[in-house]
């Protein structure tokens, strides 16, 4: 990798083999994944101090128009809530890896300890530019109908979500979901396409035994659909007028990826 991203040859302590394929920042010890095809983009855990950087992204219509979860306007208290939701589980995953340090085989995990996309500067500092996280899917109402096509059955939503949540770690039938956004000034450079490929191939498949990923994208979000299609996802359903987001009824396009 070019001068921008640190080499691990001078790491302070021997790396825990369970971290594979995460690398460690030699100055801070922070784990990271390299993003394929980019010399200066990495994915790390979220940091408490990231909030002031990502609040403006969440208040930009180029981002919030296409996501349903975060409130608008997005306030410091919302950012704090997001950090509280993300950081402790990421630390817990890293702790689980540390506890397994001496196990001869790589353990399988229920989560990915990194989500924060960062641009690394020549001096080693970095800038938070987006997020990509993988978690169990919440679209339990999407069921396979008798015709072999996916249909909506709201009466099955809760039961399906519960079953998906209860599956054992490493169960290949777990359905996962990816949530992502990028700072507007970095859109359209191929970054998210590569970040999703990185998360899937470097972590989700080998370390979580992920076999199925299902994502829902607002109709009209061409960029997001392209990102997933370019990563091998297939369009499986259009859910017309399915959700109300900030008072507006939105149609969802559902795309699915299966490990072939
Ligand atoms: C969706 C998003 C993550 C895409 O990230 P990105 O790094 O800009 O995407 P890429 O550069 O990898 O683009 C992949 C393809 O989509 C195209 N694309 C990207 N943004 C686009 C847009 N707004 N309109 C049309 N096409 C777009 C790219 O040109 C590229 O196509 P190509 O390979 O044919 O040239 C980013 O635009 C974003 O953060 N949007 C707001 C939040 C969001 O929509 N999150 C996803 C919710 S499901």
Short mmCIF file of C-alpha atoms and ligand atoms in Angstrom, two decimals:
data_model
loop_
_atom_site.label_atom_id
_atom_site.label_comp_id
_atom_site.label_asym_id
_atom_site.label_seq_id
_atom_site.Cartn_x
_atom_site.Cartn_y
_atom_site.Cartn_z
CA UNK A 1 0.00 0.00 0.00
CA UNK A 2 1.22 3.54 -0.68
CA UNK A 3 2.79 5.70 1.99
CA UNK A 4 -0.61 6.73 3.30
CA UNK A 5 -1.58 3.56 5.15
CA UNK A 6 0.75 2.32 7.83
CA UNK A 7 2.71 -0.87 7.56
CA UNK A 8 2.32 -3.44 10.31
CA UNK A 9 5.92 -4.55 10.26
CA UNK A 10 6.70 -2.39 13.29
CA UNK A 11 3.63 -3.27 15.38
CA UNK A 12 4.18 -2.86 19.13
CA UNK A 13 3.11 -6.34 20.19
CA UNK A 14 2.53 -9.67 18.48
CA UNK A 15 -0.86 -9.62 16.81
CA UNK A 16 -3.60 -11.84 18.15
CA UNK A 17 -4.00 -14.42 15.34
CA UNK A 18 -7.76 -14.39 15.97
CA UNK A 19 -7.94 -10.86 14.52
CA UNK A 20 -7.32 -12.20 11.01
CA UNK A 21 -7.71 -10.45 8.53
CA UNK A 22 -7.77 -7.26 10.60
CA UNK A 23 -4.51 -5.35 10.77
CA UNK A 24 -3.38 -3.12 13.63
CA UNK A 25 -2.42 0.52 13.41
CA UNK A 26 1.14 0.38 14.78
CA UNK A 27 0.81 3.72 16.59
CA UNK A 28 -2.58 3.26 18.19
CA UNK A 29 -3.16 -0.50 18.12
CA UNK A 30 -6.56 0.12 16.53
CA UNK A 31 -7.70 -2.71 14.24
CA UNK A 32 -8.63 -1.96 10.64
CA UNK A 33 -9.53 -3.59 7.34
CA UNK A 34 -7.94 -2.36 4.17
CA UNK A 35 -10.41 -1.51 1.42
CA UNK A 36 -9.47 -3.21 -1.82
CA UNK A 37 -8.53 -0.92 -4.68
CA UNK A 38 -7.86 2.15 -2.51
CA UNK A 39 -4.48 3.11 -1.06
CA UNK A 40 -5.96 5.46 1.50
CA UNK A 41 -9.30 4.02 2.64
CA UNK A 42 -9.68 1.77 5.68
CA UNK A 43 -12.53 0.55 7.89
CA UNK A 44 -12.09 0.75 11.67
CA UNK A 45 -14.26 0.65 14.78
CA UNK A 46 -16.34 3.75 15.52
CA UNK A 47 -14.71 6.23 17.92
CA UNK A 48 -16.49 8.45 20.45
CA UNK A 49 -14.78 11.49 18.92
CA UNK A 50 -16.28 10.78 15.45
CA UNK A 51 -19.63 12.39 16.33
CA UNK A 52 -18.81 16.00 15.32
CA UNK A 53 -17.62 14.72 11.94
CA UNK A 54 -20.64 12.62 11.06
CA UNK A 55 -23.42 14.90 12.39
CA UNK A 56 -23.16 17.19 9.30
CA UNK A 57 -23.27 14.15 6.97
CA UNK A 58 -26.53 13.00 8.57
CA UNK A 59 -27.99 16.49 8.15
CA UNK A 60 -27.19 16.57 4.42
CA UNK A 61 -30.15 15.76 2.14
CA UNK A 62 -27.81 13.73 -0.11
CA UNK A 63 -27.63 11.28 2.80
CA UNK A 64 -30.81 11.60 4.89
CA UNK A 65 -33.18 11.47 1.90
CA UNK A 66 -32.16 7.85 1.36
CA UNK A 67 -32.09 6.46 4.89
CA UNK A 68 -35.00 5.74 7.19
CA UNK A 69 -33.49 5.36 10.64
CA UNK A 70 -31.69 8.56 11.65
CA UNK A 71 -33.86 11.50 12.72
CA UNK A 72 -33.83 14.82 10.85
CA UNK A 73 -32.48 17.16 12.08
CA UNK A 74 -29.74 14.93 13.44
CA UNK A 75 -28.61 16.25 16.82
CA UNK A 76 -25.54 15.64 19.01
CA UNK A 77 -27.78 13.50 21.27
CA UNK A 78 -28.62 11.29 18.24
CA UNK A 79 -24.93 10.88 17.50
CA UNK A 80 -24.28 9.97 21.13
CA UNK A 81 -27.05 7.37 20.94
CA UNK A 82 -25.50 5.91 17.76
CA UNK A 83 -22.07 5.73 19.43
CA UNK A 84 -23.66 4.03 22.45
CA UNK A 85 -25.29 1.50 20.14
CA UNK A 86 -22.21 0.74 18.06
CA UNK A 87 -19.11 1.12 20.24
CA UNK A 88 -19.82 -1.28 23.17
CA UNK A 89 -20.76 -4.23 20.86
CA UNK A 90 -17.67 -3.59 18.72
CA UNK A 91 -15.51 -3.60 21.86
CA UNK A 92 -17.26 -6.80 23.00
CA UNK A 93 -16.45 -8.49 19.68
CA UNK A 94 -12.81 -7.47 19.98
CA UNK A 95 -12.78 -8.74 23.57
CA UNK A 96 -14.21 -12.07 22.40
CA UNK A 97 -11.34 -12.29 19.90
CA UNK A 98 -8.84 -11.47 22.63
CA UNK A 99 -10.27 -14.17 24.91
CA UNK A 100 -9.90 -16.69 22.06
CA UNK A 101 -6.27 -15.64 21.38
CA UNK A 102 -4.87 -19.10 22.12
CA UNK A 103 -7.50 -21.15 20.32
CA UNK A 104 -5.93 -22.95 17.38
CA UNK A 105 -8.81 -22.36 14.92
CA UNK A 106 -10.39 -19.01 14.08
CA UNK A 107 -13.64 -18.56 16.01
CA UNK A 108 -16.94 -17.61 14.31
CA UNK A 109 -18.56 -14.37 15.44
CA UNK A 110 -21.96 -12.76 15.45
CA UNK A 111 -20.75 -9.32 14.43
CA UNK A 112 -18.14 -7.25 12.66
CA UNK A 113 -15.96 -5.09 14.92
CA UNK A 114 -15.35 -2.43 12.28
CA UNK A 115 -17.80 -0.16 10.44
CA UNK A 116 -16.25 3.30 10.10
CA UNK A 117 -14.86 4.20 6.71
CA UNK A 118 -11.85 6.50 6.96
CA UNK A 119 -9.64 8.33 4.52
CA UNK A 120 -6.05 8.12 5.73
CA UNK A 121 -3.86 11.19 5.18
CA UNK A 122 -0.16 11.13 4.30
CA UNK A 123 0.74 12.06 7.90
CA UNK A 124 -1.18 9.05 9.28
CA UNK A 125 -4.16 11.06 10.56
CA UNK A 126 -7.53 10.08 9.17
CA UNK A 127 -10.99 11.43 8.44
CA UNK A 128 -14.25 9.61 9.11
CA UNK A 129 -16.11 9.55 5.77
CA UNK A 130 -18.87 6.98 6.19
CA UNK A 131 -20.23 3.81 7.67
CA UNK A 132 -20.95 0.25 6.59
CA UNK A 133 -22.39 -2.16 9.11
CA UNK A 134 -23.76 -5.65 8.94
CA UNK A 135 -26.45 -6.90 11.31
CA UNK A 136 -29.32 -9.41 11.33
CA UNK A 137 -32.13 -8.40 8.96
CA UNK A 138 -35.36 -6.87 10.22
CA UNK A 139 -37.51 -7.43 7.10
CA UNK A 140 -39.39 -10.43 8.56
CA UNK A 141 -42.57 -9.67 6.59
CA UNK A 142 -40.91 -10.70 3.32
CA UNK A 143 -41.77 -14.35 2.76
CA UNK A 144 -41.54 -16.74 -0.15
CA UNK A 145 -45.04 -17.20 -1.61
CA UNK A 146 -46.44 -20.34 -3.22
CA UNK A 147 -45.63 -18.99 -6.69
CA UNK A 148 -41.94 -18.87 -5.75
CA UNK A 149 -41.97 -15.07 -5.61
CA UNK A 150 -41.40 -13.02 -2.48
CA UNK A 151 -44.58 -11.54 -1.00
CA UNK A 152 -45.38 -9.41 2.03
CA UNK A 153 -47.11 -11.07 4.97
CA UNK A 154 -47.17 -8.71 7.93
CA UNK A 155 -48.60 -11.43 10.18
CA UNK A 156 -45.30 -13.37 9.88
CA UNK A 157 -43.00 -10.38 10.50
CA UNK A 158 -42.49 -10.78 14.24
CA UNK A 159 -42.16 -14.56 14.19
CA UNK A 160 -39.62 -14.50 11.33
CA UNK A 161 -37.54 -11.79 12.95
CA UNK A 162 -37.54 -13.67 16.24
CA UNK A 163 -36.45 -16.87 14.51
CA UNK A 164 -33.65 -15.02 12.71
CA UNK A 165 -32.50 -13.38 15.97
CA UNK A 166 -32.50 -16.68 17.79
CA UNK A 167 -30.35 -18.58 15.31
CA UNK A 168 -27.03 -19.73 16.74
CA UNK A 169 -23.87 -17.80 15.88
CA UNK A 170 -22.53 -19.16 12.58
CA UNK A 171 -25.88 -20.59 11.42
CA UNK A 172 -25.73 -20.34 7.60
CA UNK A 173 -29.49 -19.61 7.49
CA UNK A 174 -29.16 -16.29 9.32
CA UNK A 175 -30.32 -13.48 7.04
CA UNK A 176 -28.09 -10.43 7.36
CA UNK A 177 -28.58 -6.81 6.31
CA UNK A 178 -26.11 -4.06 5.45
CA UNK A 179 -26.60 -0.38 6.32
CA UNK A 180 -24.32 2.17 4.69
CA UNK A 181 -23.72 5.80 3.85
CA UNK A 182 -20.86 7.93 2.67
CA UNK A 183 -20.08 11.64 3.13
CA UNK A 184 -21.53 13.42 0.07
CA UNK A 185 -18.18 14.77 -1.15
CA UNK A 186 -16.94 11.17 -1.52
CA UNK A 187 -19.92 9.86 -3.51
CA UNK A 188 -19.42 8.38 -6.97
CA UNK A 189 -15.77 7.28 -6.63
CA UNK A 190 -16.45 3.56 -6.21
CA UNK A 191 -15.68 3.68 -2.49
CA UNK A 192 -18.85 2.03 -1.16
CA UNK A 193 -18.79 -0.70 -3.82
CA UNK A 194 -15.33 -1.66 -2.53
CA UNK A 195 -16.23 -1.23 1.15
CA UNK A 196 -19.15 -3.66 0.83
CA UNK A 197 -16.98 -6.13 -1.05
CA UNK A 198 -14.39 -5.82 1.72
CA UNK A 199 -16.86 -6.36 4.57
CA UNK A 200 -18.46 -9.32 2.80
CA UNK A 201 -15.38 -11.14 1.60
CA UNK A 202 -12.88 -10.29 4.32
CA UNK A 203 -15.13 -10.52 7.39
CA UNK A 204 -18.77 -11.56 6.97
CA UNK A 205 -18.13 -14.73 4.97
CA UNK A 206 -14.99 -16.04 6.68
CA UNK A 207 -15.59 -14.81 10.23
CA UNK A 208 -19.41 -14.79 10.59
CA UNK A 209 -20.26 -17.59 8.18
CA UNK A 210 -22.58 -15.19 6.36
CA UNK A 211 -24.37 -16.88 3.48
CA UNK A 212 -27.44 -14.65 2.92
CA UNK A 213 -27.65 -10.85 2.91
CA UNK A 214 -30.86 -8.96 2.16
CA UNK A 215 -31.01 -5.19 1.79
CA UNK A 216 -33.87 -2.79 1.18
CA UNK A 217 -33.24 0.40 -0.75
CA UNK A 218 -35.69 3.25 -1.38
CA UNK A 219 -36.97 3.21 -4.96
CA UNK A 220 -35.00 5.79 -6.89
CA UNK A 221 -31.76 5.30 -4.95
CA UNK A 222 -29.92 4.27 -8.08
CA UNK A 223 -26.46 4.67 -6.54
CA UNK A 224 -27.22 2.31 -3.67
CA UNK A 225 -28.87 -0.29 -5.90
CA UNK A 226 -25.86 -0.20 -8.23
CA UNK A 227 -23.47 -0.67 -5.32
CA UNK A 228 -25.26 -3.87 -4.32
CA UNK A 229 -25.78 -5.15 -7.88
CA UNK A 230 -22.08 -4.67 -8.56
CA UNK A 231 -21.41 -6.87 -5.53
CA UNK A 232 -23.50 -9.73 -6.89
CA UNK A 233 -26.84 -8.93 -5.23
CA UNK A 234 -30.03 -9.76 -7.20
CA UNK A 235 -33.25 -7.77 -7.14
CA UNK A 236 -35.88 -10.02 -5.50
CA UNK A 237 -38.88 -7.81 -4.73
CA UNK A 238 -40.46 -4.38 -4.96
CA UNK A 239 -42.46 -3.50 -1.85
CA UNK A 240 -44.85 -0.77 -3.02
CA UNK A 241 -45.64 2.04 -0.58
CA UNK A 242 -44.23 -0.09 2.20
CA UNK A 243 -42.90 2.39 4.76
CA UNK A 244 -43.70 5.89 5.90
CA UNK A 245 -40.54 7.89 6.47
CA UNK A 246 -40.84 11.43 7.84
CA UNK A 247 -44.42 11.56 6.60
CA UNK A 248 -43.64 10.28 3.11
CA UNK A 249 -44.71 6.86 1.84
CA UNK A 250 -41.77 5.05 0.24
CA UNK A 251 -41.44 2.02 -2.00
CA UNK A 252 -38.61 -0.40 -1.21
CA UNK A 253 -36.49 -2.39 -3.64
CA UNK A 254 -35.21 -5.54 -1.99
CA UNK A 255 -31.95 -7.08 -3.15
CA UNK A 256 -30.45 -10.33 -1.96
CA UNK A 257 -26.99 -11.86 -2.03
CA UNK A 258 -26.32 -15.55 -1.49
CA UNK A 259 -22.91 -17.14 -1.38
CA UNK A 260 -22.77 -19.25 -4.45
C1 LIG B 1 -25.44 4.97 -1.90
C2 LIG B 1 -24.01 5.35 -1.60
C3 LIG B 1 -23.58 4.63 -0.32
C4 LIG B 1 -23.15 4.91 -2.78
O1 LIG B 1 -21.79 5.05 -2.45
P1 LIG B 1 -20.72 5.49 -3.55
O2 LIG B 1 -19.37 5.22 -3.02
O3 LIG B 1 -21.05 6.85 -3.99
O4 LIG B 1 -21.06 4.44 -4.70
P2 LIG B 1 -20.06 4.01 -5.86
O5 LIG B 1 -19.21 5.17 -6.22
O6 LIG B 1 -19.40 2.74 -5.45
O7 LIG B 1 -21.08 3.79 -7.05
C5 LIG B 1 -21.54 2.59 -7.59
C6 LIG B 1 -22.29 2.92 -8.85
O8 LIG B 1 -23.43 3.74 -8.56
C7 LIG B 1 -23.34 4.95 -9.29
N1 LIG B 1 -23.87 6.01 -8.46
C8 LIG B 1 -23.39 6.43 -7.27
N2 LIG B 1 -24.17 7.42 -6.80
C9 LIG B 1 -25.13 7.62 -7.73
C10 LIG B 1 -26.25 8.51 -7.83
N3 LIG B 1 -26.52 9.39 -6.85
N4 LIG B 1 -27.04 8.44 -8.92
C11 LIG B 1 -26.78 7.53 -9.89
N5 LIG B 1 -25.75 6.67 -9.86
C12 LIG B 1 -24.94 6.73 -8.79
C13 LIG B 1 -21.88 5.13 -9.61
O9 LIG B 1 -21.70 5.95 -10.74
C14 LIG B 1 -21.47 3.70 -9.85
O10 LIG B 1 -21.94 3.29 -11.12
P3 LIG B 1 -20.95 2.79 -12.26
O11 LIG B 1 -20.13 1.70 -11.63
O12 LIG B 1 -21.85 2.34 -13.32
O13 LIG B 1 -20.12 3.97 -12.58
C15 LIG B 1 -23.83 6.87 -1.40
O14 LIG B 1 -24.30 7.51 -2.57
C16 LIG B 1 -24.58 7.38 -0.20
O15 LIG B 1 -24.04 7.45 0.88
N6 LIG B 1 -25.86 7.77 -0.40
C17 LIG B 1 -26.69 8.29 0.68
C18 LIG B 1 -27.03 7.26 1.72
C19 LIG B 1 -27.56 5.98 1.11
O16 LIG B 1 -28.25 6.00 0.11
N7 LIG B 1 -27.29 4.86 1.78
C20 LIG B 1 -27.78 3.57 1.34
C21 LIG B 1 -29.13 3.34 1.90
S1 LIG B 1 -29.84 1.83 1.29
#
